[in-house]
């Protein structure tokens, strides 16, 4: 795969910044559309009000009635980290707001399929009076119908793109419904649920502040909620984790939510479950970044839904004491280790298949299936192959370990190719080929009959060829340009670290310089530790590169790197975290 290096253009002129803000950080912000200090003020007071989010009025009325009548409520979540955090958030939040009979149900992907299925509804014994979905439901036409047939009311909260037909729910809250007026379309499922709780609190506890001001919250470090109202800011650690884990774009509103959650965790006020997962992953809460949530905490929760039962993840997040949380977190950590070994084996098999079939040079839309693969891990295989090939990839495995004739696929896409729309096009052209599908632009899932895999693979490649021009198949590495001599320093690294939260759609600052590699050594058995020298002034820098593709570094190299601070025994030191290298 060829890689083109490009500098991110500035999207305007930075204005109004104080001299204390490093010029490099100002330009980093400007390349992401943040041009003034106000654009970088991620205070909760600037959170968007819930007013424009469609469906809230009906959903709030149903929940208020359920709380008043002491009705049984079941929160129906999804089996990924967004769904788990959203489920825990809903259970905690509804209890804080007065609900006494709240339980939760998470589908087992191998038994019930995705979302609020009819099979999941059948497991709810005795039947609740109300089901509230989190991070799913907008495609659950049959499941909602099954619930309504049993006399159960249903509130759908979701953020996925709707299909042609909406479920006949009593209320649907989803910023991505056609015509919905909410300005931010990038809320994760956990974010949508948080907004519903804010609106519900404003209805149930209107005293003290107007509902609008209440929706903007107080500082999460404040333990005293205004007017005696429940302090929903206590749930923002869950919102931050689910938002980062689901890889939704970090627009301004999502950055406000994530930063507020990070502040809570850094202050030592995370829920016991998140605290235990951070401890097991050897992350220091006081120094936590959004990347730590995405790379250390989220995979341990996701592993439960991939290999076993996501109820384990929700139980960890709902644990009320450190000892219980630790027991759950240790189980999640063990499952994650199993997941990593399984993933490594499957990715290697996929890599061999791609090389043997010359898929990288032939197919534009890549579809792979192996009978021995695990359905819970195929999305990770697709993700790694997508990075390697710079092609949209869908990986398939048998449902139920091959007990049925169906395959479950999970896909990942590249810029310029809307994966869910591509599946919708295939479904329109060849009705019945896809049993069911759903998802986003960059990630989607589907179910096929096993005998239809060759036909689907051909159709997927054909649509990819239609919709992806040749230039889109060349990966582009965007950097923030070259750091000048003298700009490297602890102060800049500290400002960059504090300047986030960085993540999807608001990428971590990445710089691009030429260095001389004077010496290097293996770090563990897979990584490199390097001593680099700037040929412009001879200054030496420590660097690290994880999982290099090359056998050894070239003597002079071009590096894309992050400027980071390592803290060891209370001392800070500058380090370059290399992301890509090439001979210079």
Coordinates of C-alpha atoms in Angstrom, one line a residue:
X1 CA 0.0 0.0 0.0
X2 CA 1.4 3.4 -1.0
X3 CA 1.3 6.2 1.6
X4 CA 1.1 9.8 0.6
X5 CA 2.3 12.3 3.3
X6 CA 0.3 15.6 3.4
X7 CA 0.3 18.5 5.7
X8 CA -3.1 19.5 7.1
X9 CA -4.1 22.9 5.8
X10 CA -5.1 25.7 8.2
X11 CA -8.8 26.2 8.0
X12 CA -8.6 29.9 9.0
X13 CA -6.5 32.4 10.9
X14 CA -6.1 31.9 14.6
X15 CA -7.2 35.1 16.4
X16 CA -7.6 36.2 20.0
X17 CA -5.1 33.8 21.6
X18 CA -3.0 34.8 24.5
X19 CA 0.8 34.7 24.3
X20 CA 0.7 31.8 26.8
X21 CA -0.7 29.5 24.1
X22 CA 2.1 28.1 22.1
X23 CA 2.0 29.1 18.4
X24 CA 2.3 25.5 17.4
X25 CA -0.9 24.6 19.3
X26 CA -2.7 27.5 17.7
X27 CA -1.8 26.2 14.3
X28 CA -2.8 22.6 15.3
X29 CA -6.2 24.0 16.4
X30 CA -6.6 26.0 13.2
X31 CA -6.0 22.9 11.1
X32 CA -9.0 21.4 12.9
X33 CA -11.2 24.5 12.5
X34 CA -10.7 25.8 16.0
X35 CA -9.7 29.4 15.4
X36 CA -10.5 31.3 18.7
X37 CA -10.1 30.5 22.4
X38 CA -13.9 30.1 22.7
X39 CA -13.8 27.2 20.2
X40 CA -11.5 25.3 22.6
X41 CA -13.4 26.1 25.8
X42 CA -14.9 22.7 26.6
X43 CA -16.9 23.7 29.6
X44 CA -20.2 22.0 30.4
X45 CA -21.9 25.3 30.4
X46 CA -21.5 25.3 26.6
X47 CA -23.1 21.9 26.1
X48 CA -25.9 22.0 23.6
X49 CA -29.4 22.1 25.1
X50 CA -31.6 19.1 24.7
X51 CA -34.5 21.1 23.3
X52 CA -33.7 20.4 19.6
X53 CA -33.5 16.6 20.0
X54 CA -36.6 15.1 18.5
X55 CA -38.7 12.6 20.4
X56 CA -37.7 13.8 23.9
X57 CA -41.1 15.1 24.9
X58 CA -42.8 11.8 24.3
X59 CA -40.0 9.8 25.9
X60 CA -39.9 12.0 29.0
X61 CA -43.6 11.7 29.4
X62 CA -43.4 7.9 29.3
X63 CA -40.5 7.7 31.7
X64 CA -42.1 10.2 34.1
X65 CA -45.3 8.1 34.2
X66 CA -43.3 4.9 34.7
X67 CA -41.5 6.4 37.7
X68 CA -44.8 7.8 39.1
X69 CA -46.6 4.5 38.8
X70 CA -43.6 2.4 39.9
X71 CA -43.6 0.5 36.6
X72 CA -41.0 -2.1 35.8
X73 CA -38.5 -0.8 33.3
X74 CA -35.9 -2.8 31.3
X75 CA -33.0 -1.1 29.6
X76 CA -32.1 -3.0 26.5
X77 CA -28.5 -2.2 25.5
X78 CA -26.1 -3.3 22.8
X79 CA -23.2 -5.7 23.2
X80 CA -20.4 -3.2 22.5
X81 CA -18.7 -0.6 24.9
X82 CA -21.1 2.2 23.8
X83 CA -24.0 -0.1 24.6
X84 CA -22.6 -1.2 27.9
X85 CA -21.8 2.3 29.1
X86 CA -25.2 3.5 27.9
X87 CA -26.9 0.7 29.7
X88 CA -25.1 1.4 32.9
X89 CA -25.7 5.1 32.5
X90 CA -29.5 4.5 32.0
X91 CA -29.8 2.2 35.0
X92 CA -27.9 4.5 37.3
X93 CA -29.5 7.6 36.0
X94 CA -33.1 6.3 36.2
X95 CA -32.5 5.1 39.7
X96 CA -31.1 8.6 40.6
X97 CA -34.3 10.1 39.2
X98 CA -36.6 8.0 41.3
X99 CA -37.2 4.7 39.4
X100 CA -37.1 1.8 41.7
X101 CA -37.8 -1.2 39.4
X102 CA -35.0 -0.9 36.8
X103 CA -33.3 -3.9 35.2
X104 CA -31.3 -4.4 32.0
X105 CA -31.1 -6.9 29.2
X106 CA -28.2 -7.3 26.7
X107 CA -28.5 -9.5 23.7
X108 CA -26.1 -12.3 23.3
X109 CA -24.8 -11.9 19.8
X110 CA -24.7 -15.6 19.2
X111 CA -28.2 -16.3 20.6
X112 CA -30.4 -13.2 20.0
X113 CA -28.6 -11.3 17.2
X114 CA -28.3 -7.6 17.2
X115 CA -30.5 -5.1 19.0
X116 CA -34.0 -5.5 20.4
X117 CA -34.9 -8.7 18.6
X118 CA -38.0 -10.7 19.1
X119 CA -35.8 -13.4 20.6
X120 CA -34.6 -11.0 23.3
X121 CA -38.1 -9.7 24.0
X122 CA -39.1 -13.4 24.6
X123 CA -36.5 -13.7 27.4
X124 CA -38.1 -10.9 29.4
X125 CA -40.0 -12.8 32.0
X126 CA -42.1 -11.4 33.6
X127 CA -42.8 -8.8 31.0
X128 CA -41.9 -5.2 32.0
X129 CA -44.2 -2.3 31.5
X130 CA -41.6 -0.3 29.6
X131 CA -38.4 -1.1 27.5
X132 CA -35.9 1.6 26.9
X133 CA -33.3 0.8 24.2
X134 CA -29.8 2.2 24.3
X135 CA -27.5 2.4 21.2
X136 CA -29.9 0.2 19.2
X137 CA -33.6 0.0 18.2
X138 CA -33.9 2.2 15.2
X139 CA -33.7 -1.0 13.0
X140 CA -35.6 -3.2 15.5
X141 CA -38.9 -3.4 13.6
X142 CA -39.7 -7.0 14.5
X143 CA -38.5 -6.7 18.1
X144 CA -40.5 -3.6 18.9
X145 CA -43.6 -5.2 17.3
X146 CA -43.0 -8.3 19.5
X147 CA -42.8 -6.1 22.6
X148 CA -45.9 -4.1 21.7
X149 CA -47.8 -7.4 21.1
X150 CA -47.1 -8.3 24.7
X151 CA -48.4 -4.9 25.9
X152 CA -45.0 -3.5 26.6
X153 CA -44.3 0.2 25.7
X154 CA -41.0 0.9 24.0
X155 CA -38.8 4.0 23.9
X156 CA -36.0 3.7 21.3
X157 CA -32.8 5.7 22.0
X158 CA -30.3 5.3 19.2
X159 CA -27.8 7.1 17.0
X160 CA -27.5 4.7 14.1
X161 CA -28.8 5.7 10.7
X162 CA -32.4 4.6 10.1
X163 CA -33.6 2.3 7.4
X164 CA -36.6 2.8 5.1
X165 CA -38.9 1.6 7.8
X166 CA -39.0 2.8 11.5
X167 CA -40.1 0.6 14.3
X168 CA -43.6 1.3 15.8
X169 CA -42.1 2.5 19.1
X170 CA -44.0 4.8 21.5
X171 CA -41.1 7.3 21.2
X172 CA -37.9 7.4 19.2
X173 CA -35.0 9.6 20.2
X174 CA -32.2 9.7 17.6
X175 CA -30.4 12.8 16.3
X176 CA -30.0 11.1 12.9
X177 CA -33.7 10.7 12.1
X178 CA -34.7 12.7 9.0
X179 CA -35.7 16.2 9.9
X180 CA -34.3 16.0 13.5
X181 CA -33.2 19.5 14.6
X182 CA -30.4 18.6 17.0
X183 CA -27.3 20.4 15.8
X184 CA -24.8 17.6 16.6
X185 CA -25.4 14.4 14.7
X186 CA -22.4 12.6 16.2
X187 CA -23.7 11.7 19.6
X188 CA -22.9 8.2 20.6
X189 CA -25.6 6.0 22.0
X190 CA -24.5 6.8 25.5
X191 CA -24.7 10.5 24.7
X192 CA -28.2 10.2 23.4
X193 CA -29.2 8.5 26.6
X194 CA -27.5 11.2 28.7
X195 CA -29.6 13.8 26.9
X196 CA -32.8 11.9 27.7
X197 CA -31.8 11.8 31.4
X198 CA -31.2 15.6 31.3
X199 CA -34.6 16.2 29.8
X200 CA -36.2 13.9 32.3
X201 CA -34.6 15.5 35.2
X202 CA -35.7 18.9 34.0
X203 CA -39.3 17.6 34.0
X204 CA -39.1 15.9 37.4
X205 CA -37.0 18.5 39.2
X206 CA -37.8 21.9 37.7
X207 CA -37.1 23.9 40.8
X208 CA -33.9 26.0 41.2
X209 CA -33.0 26.6 37.6
X210 CA -34.7 26.7 34.3
X211 CA -34.8 23.4 32.4
X212 CA -32.4 25.0 29.8
X213 CA -29.8 25.9 32.4
X214 CA -30.2 22.6 34.1
X215 CA -29.5 20.8 30.9
X216 CA -26.1 22.5 30.7
X217 CA -25.1 21.1 34.0
X218 CA -22.7 22.4 36.7
X219 CA -19.0 21.7 37.0
X220 CA -18.7 17.9 37.5
X221 CA -16.3 18.5 40.4
X222 CA -19.2 20.1 42.3
X223 CA -20.7 17.5 44.7
X224 CA -23.7 19.6 45.6
X225 CA -26.4 19.6 42.9
X226 CA -28.3 22.8 42.6
X227 CA -31.7 22.9 44.4
X228 CA -31.2 19.3 45.7
X229 CA -31.6 18.0 42.2
X230 CA -29.9 14.7 41.3
X231 CA -26.4 15.4 40.0
X232 CA -26.2 13.7 36.6
X233 CA -22.7 14.9 36.1
X234 CA -21.7 11.9 38.3
X235 CA -22.4 9.8 35.1
X236 CA -20.1 11.7 32.8
X237 CA -17.2 9.2 33.2
X238 CA -19.5 6.6 31.5
X239 CA -20.4 9.1 28.8
X240 CA -16.8 9.8 28.0
X241 CA -15.8 6.1 27.9
X242 CA -18.7 5.2 25.6
X243 CA -18.2 8.2 23.3
X244 CA -14.5 7.5 22.8
X245 CA -15.0 3.8 22.4
X246 CA -17.6 4.1 19.7
X247 CA -15.2 6.2 17.5
X248 CA -17.9 8.9 16.8
X249 CA -16.4 12.2 15.6
X250 CA -15.4 14.4 18.5
X251 CA -17.2 17.6 17.4
X252 CA -17.4 20.4 19.9
X253 CA -20.3 19.0 21.8
X254 CA -18.8 15.5 22.1
X255 CA -15.5 17.1 23.2
X256 CA -17.4 18.9 26.0
X257 CA -18.8 15.6 27.1
X258 CA -15.5 13.7 26.9
X259 CA -13.5 16.4 28.6
X260 CA -16.0 16.6 31.5
X261 CA -15.8 12.8 32.0
X262 CA -12.0 12.9 31.9
X263 CA -11.9 15.6 34.5
X264 CA -14.1 13.4 36.7
X265 CA -11.8 10.4 36.3
X266 CA -8.6 12.4 36.8
X267 CA -10.0 13.8 40.1
X268 CA -10.4 10.2 41.3
X269 CA -14.2 10.2 41.0
X270 CA -14.8 7.5 38.4
X271 CA -17.2 4.7 39.1
X272 CA -15.5 1.7 40.8
X273 CA -15.7 -0.3 37.5
X274 CA -13.8 2.2 35.4
X275 CA -11.3 2.6 38.3
X276 CA -10.7 -1.2 38.4
X277 CA -10.2 -1.4 34.7
X278 CA -7.7 1.5 34.7
X279 CA -5.8 -0.2 37.5
X280 CA -5.6 -3.5 35.6
X281 CA -4.5 -1.7 32.4
X282 CA -1.8 0.2 34.4
X283 CA -3.2 3.6 33.6
X284 CA -2.8 6.5 36.1
X285 CA -6.2 8.2 36.5
X286 CA -4.6 11.6 37.1
X287 CA -2.8 11.5 33.7
X288 CA -5.6 9.9 31.8
X289 CA -6.2 10.9 28.1
X290 CA -9.0 10.0 25.7
X291 CA -6.7 7.6 24.0
X292 CA -6.3 5.7 27.2
X293 CA -10.0 5.1 27.3
X294 CA -10.0 3.9 23.7
X295 CA -7.0 1.7 23.8
X296 CA -6.9 0.4 27.4
X297 CA -10.4 0.4 28.9
X298 CA -12.8 -0.1 26.0
X299 CA -11.2 -3.3 24.6
X300 CA -11.6 -5.0 28.0
X301 CA -15.3 -4.2 28.0
X302 CA -15.8 -5.0 24.4
X303 CA -14.2 -8.4 24.8
X304 CA -17.1 -9.6 26.9
X305 CA -19.6 -8.9 24.1
X306 CA -17.3 -10.4 21.5
X307 CA -16.6 -13.7 23.1
X308 CA -19.1 -14.2 26.0
X309 CA -21.8 -12.0 27.5
X310 CA -21.8 -8.2 27.7
X311 CA -23.8 -8.5 31.0
X312 CA -20.3 -9.0 32.5
X313 CA -19.2 -5.5 31.2
X314 CA -22.4 -3.8 32.5
X315 CA -22.1 -5.6 35.9
X316 CA -18.5 -4.1 36.2
X317 CA -19.8 -0.6 35.4
X318 CA -22.6 -0.9 37.8
X319 CA -20.5 -2.3 40.7
X320 CA -21.0 -0.2 43.8
X321 CA -17.7 -1.1 45.6
X322 CA -14.1 -1.6 44.7
X323 CA -13.9 -5.3 45.6
X324 CA -16.8 -6.3 43.4
X325 CA -15.6 -4.1 40.6
X326 CA -12.1 -5.6 40.8
X327 CA -13.6 -9.2 40.5
X328 CA -15.6 -8.2 37.4
X329 CA -12.6 -6.3 35.9
X330 CA -10.3 -9.3 36.3
X331 CA -12.8 -11.5 34.4
X332 CA -13.0 -8.9 31.6
X333 CA -9.2 -8.7 31.5
X334 CA -8.9 -12.5 31.1
X335 CA -11.5 -12.5 28.3
X336 CA -9.6 -9.7 26.6
X337 CA -6.4 -11.7 26.7
X338 CA -8.2 -14.6 25.0
X339 CA -9.6 -12.1 22.5
X340 CA -6.2 -10.8 21.6
X341 CA -4.8 -14.3 21.0
X342 CA -7.8 -15.2 18.8
X343 CA -7.5 -11.9 16.9
X344 CA -3.8 -12.3 16.2
X345 CA -4.4 -15.8 14.8
X346 CA -7.4 -14.7 12.6
X347 CA -5.5 -11.6 11.3
X348 CA -2.6 -13.8 10.3
X349 CA -4.9 -16.2 8.5
X350 CA -6.5 -13.2 6.7
X351 CA -3.2 -11.8 5.8
X352 CA -2.1 -15.1 4.2
X353 CA -5.4 -15.4 2.4
X354 CA -5.1 -11.8 1.0
X355 CA -1.5 -12.5 -0.2
X356 CA -2.3 -15.9 -1.7
X357 CA -5.4 -14.6 -3.5
X358 CA -3.7 -11.3 -4.5
X359 CA -6.8 -9.5 -3.2
X360 CA -4.8 -6.4 -2.5
X361 CA -4.1 -5.9 -6.2
X362 CA -7.5 -7.1 -7.5
X363 CA -10.5 -6.5 -5.3
X364 CA -11.5 -3.0 -4.4
X365 CA -14.2 -4.1 -1.9
X366 CA -12.7 -7.0 0.0
X367 CA -14.9 -9.7 1.5
X368 CA -13.4 -12.7 3.4
X369 CA -14.8 -15.7 5.0
X370 CA -13.2 -18.6 7.0
X371 CA -15.2 -21.4 8.6
X372 CA -12.9 -21.4 11.7
X373 CA -13.2 -17.7 12.5
X374 CA -15.1 -16.4 15.5
X375 CA -18.1 -14.1 14.7
X376 CA -17.3 -11.8 17.7
X377 CA -13.8 -10.9 16.4
X378 CA -14.4 -10.5 12.6
X379 CA -14.8 -6.7 13.0
X380 CA -11.3 -6.4 14.4
X381 CA -10.0 -8.5 11.5
X382 CA -11.7 -6.2 9.0
X383 CA -10.3 -3.2 10.8
X384 CA -6.7 -4.4 10.6
X385 CA -7.0 -5.5 7.0
X386 CA -8.6 -2.2 6.1
X387 CA -5.6 -0.4 7.5
X388 CA -3.2 -2.7 5.7
X389 CA -4.9 -2.6 2.3
X390 CA -6.6 0.8 2.4
X391 CA -9.7 -0.9 1.0
X392 CA -13.2 -1.4 2.5
X393 CA -13.2 -4.8 4.1
X394 CA -15.9 -7.1 5.4
X395 CA -14.9 -10.2 7.3
X396 CA -17.4 -13.1 7.9
X397 CA -17.7 -16.0 10.3
X398 CA -20.3 -18.7 10.9
X399 CA -23.1 -17.8 13.3
X400 CA -23.2 -20.1 16.3
X401 CA -19.9 -21.7 15.4
X402 CA -21.4 -23.2 12.2
X403 CA -24.5 -24.7 13.8
X404 CA -26.7 -22.6 11.4
X405 CA -26.3 -21.9 7.7
X406 CA -25.9 -18.1 8.3
X407 CA -22.8 -16.0 8.3
X408 CA -22.3 -12.8 10.3
X409 CA -20.1 -10.1 8.8
X410 CA -18.6 -7.0 10.2
X411 CA -17.1 -4.3 7.9
X412 CA -14.8 -1.3 8.1
X413 CA -14.5 1.4 5.5
X414 CA -12.2 4.1 4.2
X415 CA -12.8 7.8 3.6
X416 CA -15.2 8.3 0.7
X417 CA -17.0 5.0 0.9
X418 CA -20.2 5.0 3.0
X419 CA -20.4 1.4 4.1
X420 CA -24.0 1.2 5.2
X421 CA -25.2 3.0 2.0
X422 CA -23.2 0.5 0.0
X423 CA -25.0 -2.4 1.7
X424 CA -28.4 -0.6 1.1
X425 CA -27.5 -0.4 -2.6
X426 CA -26.7 -4.1 -2.8
X427 CA -29.9 -4.9 -0.9
X428 CA -31.9 -2.8 -3.4
X429 CA -30.3 -4.4 -6.4
X430 CA -30.5 -7.9 -5.2
X431 CA -33.4 -8.2 -2.7
X432 CA -33.0 -11.1 -0.3
X433 CA -29.3 -11.5 -0.8
X434 CA -28.6 -9.8 2.6
X435 CA -30.7 -11.1 5.5
X436 CA -30.3 -8.0 7.6
X437 CA -27.8 -5.1 7.9
X438 CA -27.2 -1.9 9.7
X439 CA -24.5 0.5 10.8
X440 CA -22.6 3.7 10.0
X441 CA -20.6 5.2 7.2
X442 CA -17.3 3.7 8.5
X443 CA -18.6 0.5 10.1
X444 CA -21.5 -1.8 9.5
X445 CA -22.7 -5.4 10.1
X446 CA -24.8 -7.8 8.2
X447 CA -26.0 -11.4 8.0
X448 CA -25.9 -13.6 4.9
X449 CA -26.8 -17.2 4.1
X450 CA -23.6 -19.2 3.7
X451 CA -24.3 -20.2 0.1
X452 CA -24.7 -16.5 -0.9
X453 CA -21.3 -15.4 0.2
X454 CA -19.7 -15.6 -3.3
X455 CA -22.5 -13.6 -4.8
X456 CA -22.3 -11.0 -2.1
X457 CA -18.5 -10.8 -2.4
X458 CA -18.9 -10.0 -6.1
X459 CA -21.6 -7.5 -5.5
X460 CA -19.6 -5.7 -2.8
X461 CA -16.6 -5.4 -5.0
X462 CA -18.7 -4.1 -7.8
X463 CA -20.2 -1.3 -5.7
X464 CA -16.8 -0.4 -4.3
X465 CA -15.4 -0.1 -7.8
X466 CA -18.4 2.2 -8.8
X467 CA -18.1 4.5 -5.8
X468 CA -14.3 4.7 -5.1
X469 CA -12.1 6.5 -7.6
X470 CA -8.5 5.3 -8.1
X471 CA -7.1 8.2 -6.0
X472 CA -9.2 7.2 -3.0
X473 CA -7.3 3.9 -2.8
X474 CA -4.1 5.5 -1.9
X475 CA -3.7 6.1 1.8
X476 CA -2.9 9.6 2.9
X477 CA -1.0 10.4 6.1
X478 CA -2.0 13.9 7.3
X479 CA 0.5 15.7 9.6
X480 CA 0.7 19.1 11.2
X481 CA 4.0 19.7 9.5
X482 CA 7.5 20.1 10.6
X483 CA 8.4 21.3 14.1
X484 CA 11.1 24.0 13.9
X485 CA 14.3 23.8 15.9
X486 CA 13.7 25.0 19.4
X487 CA 10.0 24.2 19.4
X488 CA 10.6 20.7 20.9
X489 CA 10.0 21.1 24.6
X490 CA 8.2 20.0 27.7
X491 CA 6.0 23.1 27.7
X492 CA 4.7 22.4 24.2
X493 CA 4.2 18.7 24.9
X494 CA 2.2 19.7 28.1
X495 CA 0.0 22.1 26.2
X496 CA -0.6 19.6 23.4
X497 CA -1.6 17.0 26.0
X498 CA -4.0 19.4 27.7
X499 CA -5.4 20.8 24.4
X500 CA -7.7 17.9 23.6
X501 CA -9.6 15.7 24.0
X502 CA -8.2 14.3 20.8
X503 CA -9.7 11.5 18.9
X504 CA -11.9 10.5 16.0
X505 CA -12.5 13.6 13.8
X506 CA -10.3 15.7 16.0
X507 CA -7.0 13.9 15.5
X508 CA -4.0 13.9 17.9
X509 CA -1.3 16.4 16.8
X510 CA 1.1 14.6 14.5
X511 CA 4.3 16.2 13.3
X512 CA 6.7 15.4 10.5
X513 CA 10.5 15.8 10.6
X514 CA 13.7 14.2 9.2
X515 CA 16.0 12.6 11.8
X516 CA 19.3 10.7 11.9
X517 CA 19.0 7.4 13.7
X518 CA 22.2 7.0 15.7
X519 CA 21.2 3.8 17.6
X520 CA 18.2 1.6 18.3
X521 CA 17.3 -1.5 20.2
X522 CA 14.3 -3.9 20.7
X523 CA 11.9 -2.9 23.4
X524 CA 10.4 -6.2 24.4
X525 CA 10.2 -8.5 21.4
X526 CA 8.1 -6.3 19.0
X527 CA 8.9 -2.6 19.5
X528 CA 11.8 -0.3 19.0
X529 CA 13.5 2.3 21.2
X530 CA 15.5 4.8 19.2
X531 CA 18.0 7.6 19.7
X532 CA 17.2 10.2 17.0
X533 CA 19.2 13.4 16.2
X534 CA 17.9 16.4 14.5
X535 CA 20.3 17.1 11.6
X536 CA 19.5 20.8 11.7
X537 CA 20.9 21.4 15.2
X538 CA 22.2 18.0 16.4
X539 CA 19.8 17.8 19.3
X540 CA 19.1 14.3 20.6
X541 CA 15.6 12.9 21.2
X542 CA 14.4 9.6 22.6
X543 CA 11.8 7.9 20.5
X544 CA 9.7 4.7 20.5
X545 CA 7.9 2.9 17.7
X546 CA 5.4 0.2 18.4
X547 CA 4.9 -2.8 16.1
X548 CA 7.2 -1.7 13.3
X549 CA 6.7 -3.2 9.8
X550 CA 10.3 -2.9 8.8
X551 CA 13.2 -5.1 9.9
X552 CA 15.3 -2.2 11.1
X553 CA 15.2 1.6 10.9
X554 CA 17.1 3.4 8.1
X555 CA 20.0 5.6 9.2
X556 CA 18.2 8.7 8.1
X557 CA 14.4 8.6 8.3
X558 CA 11.3 10.7 7.9
X559 CA 9.1 10.3 10.9
X560 CA 5.5 11.2 11.7
X561 CA 5.4 11.4 15.5
X562 CA 3.5 12.7 18.5
X563 CA 5.3 14.8 21.1
X564 CA 4.5 13.2 24.4
X565 CA 5.5 13.4 28.0
X566 CA 6.6 10.3 29.9
X567 CA 6.2 10.6 33.7
X568 CA 8.4 8.3 35.7
X569 CA 8.9 8.6 39.5
X570 CA 7.5 12.1 39.4
X571 CA 9.8 13.3 36.6
X572 CA 8.7 14.4 33.2
X573 CA 10.7 13.7 30.1
X574 CA 10.1 14.4 26.4
X575 CA 9.7 11.5 24.0
X576 CA 8.7 11.1 20.4
X577 CA 6.1 8.5 19.8
X578 CA 6.6 7.5 16.2
X579 CA 3.6 6.6 14.2
X580 CA 5.1 6.1 10.7
X581 CA 8.7 6.1 9.3
X582 CA 10.1 6.1 5.8
X583 CA 13.7 6.5 4.4
X584 CA 14.6 10.1 4.0

